[in-house]
Amino acid sequence: MNTRRISLPDSVNRLTSRPDKKNWSSFRKALPGSDIAYYHVVYPSRVNGIDDLESAYIILYDSKYDRRFRIPVYVKDGVRINGALSYLKGLSINRRLMKHGGIT
Amino acid sequence: MRTSKKYRVTLIGEKDNGKSTLLGKLLLLTGAASKERIDDAKGNMFGGRFEPAFLLDNFSEERQNGLTLDSTKASIFYKDRSLEFTDVPGHEELIKNMLSGASESKAAVFVVSANKGEGFTSQAKRHLDVAVLLEMKSIVVAVNKIDAVGYSQDRFNSIRKDILNYLSRLDFEGKVTFIPVSAYDGDNLVERSKRTPWYHGMAVLDAVVRAAETEKPQRRSNRLRILVQGEVQNEKHTLFLGRVCSGRASQGSRLSVEPGHDDTKIAALFVDGSKAEHANSGKNISLSLGRGVRPKKGSVLYGDRCKPHTLLVVKAKLFIIDNTGMVRPDNASIKINNTTVGVNDISIVKSRVDCNIADAQLTLDKEYPMERFETVPELGRFLLYSGRSLAGIGVVQ
Amino acid sequence: MITVPLQDLGELEERSISVLREAKMQFKRIVALWSMGKDSTAVLSLARKAFMKKVPFPVMHIDNGIDFPESYSFRDSLMEKWGLELIVAESKIKKELSGFSCCGANKTDALKKVLNEYGFDAVIVSIRRDEHGIRAKERFFSPRDKYFKWNYKNQPEELWGNYTSPSEDKSHVRVHPILEWNEIDVWNYTKKEKLPINPLYLAKDGFRYRSLGCTHCTVAMPSNARTIDGIMAELKSTKSEERGGRQQDKEKAYAMEKLRALGYM
């Protein structure tokens, strides 16, 4: 059994090419050891269904608010797709990007 | 931050007399309607002109048909007071909804139309019946559509006389004030109108504040009574859930349980989940009781300075919803504090012509703890059922 | 400019506790919906007051996977702290739905499924009358039929603390313990009880969230309110209704009514 924790950049790569439960879990394990602190979710204008969830994405920022990575919003398990934001527990939304009228 | 006292006021009156328009106009004039609420009301107009009533009538069906389906609440904050208005449906069939909306208020605004062919009709009377039964202490009568009768003082006085006569037949003991208004134009709602120079009283909003503040002298009891709501298991013990209806509960208080005549005492008293020495009237509590006594839901626990009081025959003032049928004794029951008690007989002691309030005597199928409404309101008011439908409401005399 | 006054918390709390206790006595299987927002959290805290510091029924999060990460954290920590029995019901984001309907309809389906699966006969929901015009007509105990529809024209009577009982022709009953609370009362209570609050509510970098939906539908508002006192001060002098930051509410109210009648909110 491989107990070595993979690095965050590696887990991000895996996640981007294949956002399944296993890769999200690895990402989740790699997160605490990293300097990632903030997130920002970008949705296409409407989340109409499965397609749109696949075109949304999350930008991750470090504690200095520098942009670091881009990852998917969803987790795909076989045929089922769901939001994956629970894997980002512990991060805070980046409010410095908000304008009057707000963005999420 | 100070807490404003909240006054509950119900608008009653027949359909089409302008209750919703009156309240909607008050919301607009006092600035109590938020911009969103106004835009929202305007946005769903389905053509036609904007009616202040749209601020209250939230269902698209209501706006399309000009009909309030169920009670709506709206608050106006005026002169440091929080006035919570309930607008109830005036339609005959919706009287159940009307009762639900009106039951918590102490003051009412009775809207009656001055218009020819309208006025103080028998349907309008039923609304007043409810206000009287619910012992509303003060009624503001808004004689609406005064513009439609040319701001006539004679017409106003004639309606005023009819209503005063009716109220005296009902033995109404509260205060009543009459104001000529035009809800749509806003006359005499917030400010006195120049179009009724013969009228020298207050405008509606000030009259409502005064009405809401009228307190009848209290004859409430302050002896200990606890209403049992149920029980829960806590670790290995059974705790009884209840509420102090009157008086003050204390750790160690000796209690008498009705129905059943059992004696017990408060072995442990809990408030909000923590052990407490005392609990005042109005508080929800949990109790562990001595001597293995297990009061059922609906029982009342009486303190030792309070005489336990159960009734088999109840003298009550009843408001009957349906004025065509009698409530049949073989099908009747009352519901009080979510407990149902069967009724074996109802006899009318005094009925009044053209009025839905009757003095009655009900014989229950078993003794039940009840009190006069003015002494312990929570134990003196009930719903009357015929089978499964609501037939009326009653207060114990 | 209107000022929103505070109501007497004592009275409000006792009424809510009474409603929760009555629900527990009348229904066999109750569940409380929890969105990790201030209202549903306040309801759980009131349940702890009603039932000896425990929440004696399961708590359900209807999760579409795109809630805020802060909410997920809050959920897990409060679940542990209060020993909550948590059920997470996954709801999928549906095709052909957008904005408002998205949050509503996909949650309705998840709710339906879970209610049937677990056989719940009462659902505790934290809505308040002041949230939206249509909610002004709700009752403390509001039945839903077996199609989940709300028969708003023919609601059961609710007088003098007497509420609807279970019966065969209902699918379930919605229980609304904080129906009479205003937004500011919930904050006042949260402050008084020192309840944990979701960090999204407090201002940071000039923005805060007034109400919490999912990350797709919810927008932040400009604010410097970094404490509950700050929030309450801002509330005292605003006319903008609470859900104004949620895109779904900008859609037609008619659609909302349809959705209510359909069953989620």
CSV table of C-alpha atoms in Angstrom, one decimal, chain C residues 33 39-40 43 124-132 134-140 142 144 150 174-181 186 243 256 260 264-265:
chain,number,residue,atom,x,y,z
C,33,LEU,CA,-33.5,20.6,7.7
C,39,ASP,CA,-31.9,30.4,10.9
C,40,SER,CA,-31.6,26.7,10.8
C,43,VAL,CA,-33.7,26.3,15.4
C,124,ILE,CA,-38.8,21.1,10.7
C,125,VAL,CA,-38.0,24.0,8.5
C,126,SER,CA,-36.5,27.4,9.6
C,127,ILE,CA,-38.5,29.8,7.5
C,128,ARG,CA,-39.7,33.2,8.8
C,129,ARG,CA,-42.6,35.3,7.7
C,130,ASP,CA,-40.5,38.3,7.1
C,131,GLU,CA,-38.4,36.6,4.5
C,132,HIS,CA,-40.7,37.0,1.6
C,134,ILE,CA,-45.5,34.5,0.3
C,135,ARG,CA,-44.1,33.2,3.5
C,136,ALA,CA,-46.3,35.7,5.3
C,137,LYS,CA,-49.2,33.2,4.9
C,138,GLU,CA,-47.5,30.2,6.4
C,139,ARG,CA,-48.7,28.5,9.5
C,140,PHE,CA,-46.7,27.0,12.3
C,142,SER,CA,-48.3,23.3,7.5
C,144,ARG,CA,-48.2,18.8,2.5
C,150,TRP,CA,-49.2,23.0,-0.4
C,174,ARG,CA,-43.9,21.2,7.8
C,175,VAL,CA,-43.2,22.7,11.2
C,176,HIS,CA,-42.0,26.3,11.3
C,177,PRO,CA,-40.7,27.1,14.8
C,178,ILE,CA,-39.3,30.5,14.0
C,179,LEU,CA,-42.1,31.8,11.8
C,180,GLU,CA,-42.6,34.9,13.8
C,181,TRP,CA,-39.0,35.9,14.2
C,186,VAL,CA,-32.3,35.7,14.9
C,243,ARG,CA,-32.8,37.6,0.1
C,256,MET,CA,-41.7,30.7,-6.4
C,260,ARG,CA,-43.8,26.2,-2.9
C,264,TYR,CA,-39.4,22.4,-1.4
C,265,MET,CA,-39.3,25.7,0.3
